[in-house]
Each structure stands twice: as structure tokens, then as C-alpha cells.
């Protein structure tokens, strides 16, 4: 029964018309749900969520450049219009290939992937690519 009341509070007409992303509602407090909500959600958490949902920073794109590996020993890179503190440069050939592979390895999230990926590259260089699975 309590869950039904809580769902009713969440779906009432006021909440459906309230736009959290509207800039006119930046300082407006979002009213709390009905009498069942205090038992389910602490008030401090609701106040935090009101402020958290109404205030947001704008998205800002940062160009990191372009790199592409083009087979074993070849690649291209364009770092001319980046927002990085690196020198503006374009590159091609083996240097771009090494830069791409180094960047790819540093973006891995686990140590196991950082170890396995060079092993897979070595296996592909020695035995060729595995095309048995489609």
C-alpha cells in the first residue's frame, strides 16, 4: 500500500509539469513527495538532490586531436588544433603508429588489459590475424 501511495505522489500533476532543467526554476525548491516519503527518504538527502538536480555546469568540448593506426607500422596523426599543452604537429608513418599504440595502451582501465593487449599484438605480428570467428 505504501508503495502505491509513493508512486501516486511521484506521478501527480505538479511533478509532471515541473521542469528541472528550466533556468527559471534554479532557485525554486522542488516540493517533497507526500506523507509516505519521509519514511522512505531522509529530508537531508532530498534537499541535497534538489540542489544537485537544479544546478549543473554547461558541457564544454575539448579537442584531443586525431590519431589512427593504419596497419602494422603505419599511421596518421593530427594534433594541430588540440586543447592539450602539446606542440601543434601532424605526423605520419611509424611515429604516428607508435603514438597511437602508446595512447591506446595508456587508456586501458586494468593492468591485465595493459599486459594482454601487447601480447595479442605480438601474436598477430607473428601468426597473422585470427579470422576464424565471424
Steps between C-alpha positions, in 0.01 A plus 500: 500500500781745585665438165175584322473832687863580422451427130190719503700784652772462238254506214275783614427797279742745661806285446406433139489876425812598700805535272825456693712615205314831457721793606201674662483219756863528618407638842165324530483227759353179367222396739544172679278204421196428717471357851662164419832644380648600839505136598674406176743787436674725756428873463868594484544273203199656325638852559836390360329352193299821445818704485689232307235468227437870445862618482713363218798623308494533125667237284826613343667298225880473502674387184765236572618458142464210257708184472449193283700183458508379141639149513830384642754782498277771355278770640396863480454764767371855510569697818481850353177629657510328837429644842798309639827662604681298231669655196281540193609226262390263231669165468491193284677168466658301779507790752123546468454124535703492823316805633163338429599170666647676803185710541281190461691316771492791745120526468445144627329473837661183635854370529394168349389674179825697494687170504273300269466750217875509412496119510213496251686748279811278512294190415339682205843613374644147514204281398271749322152607596247242615213505250335175605218667696236693310 
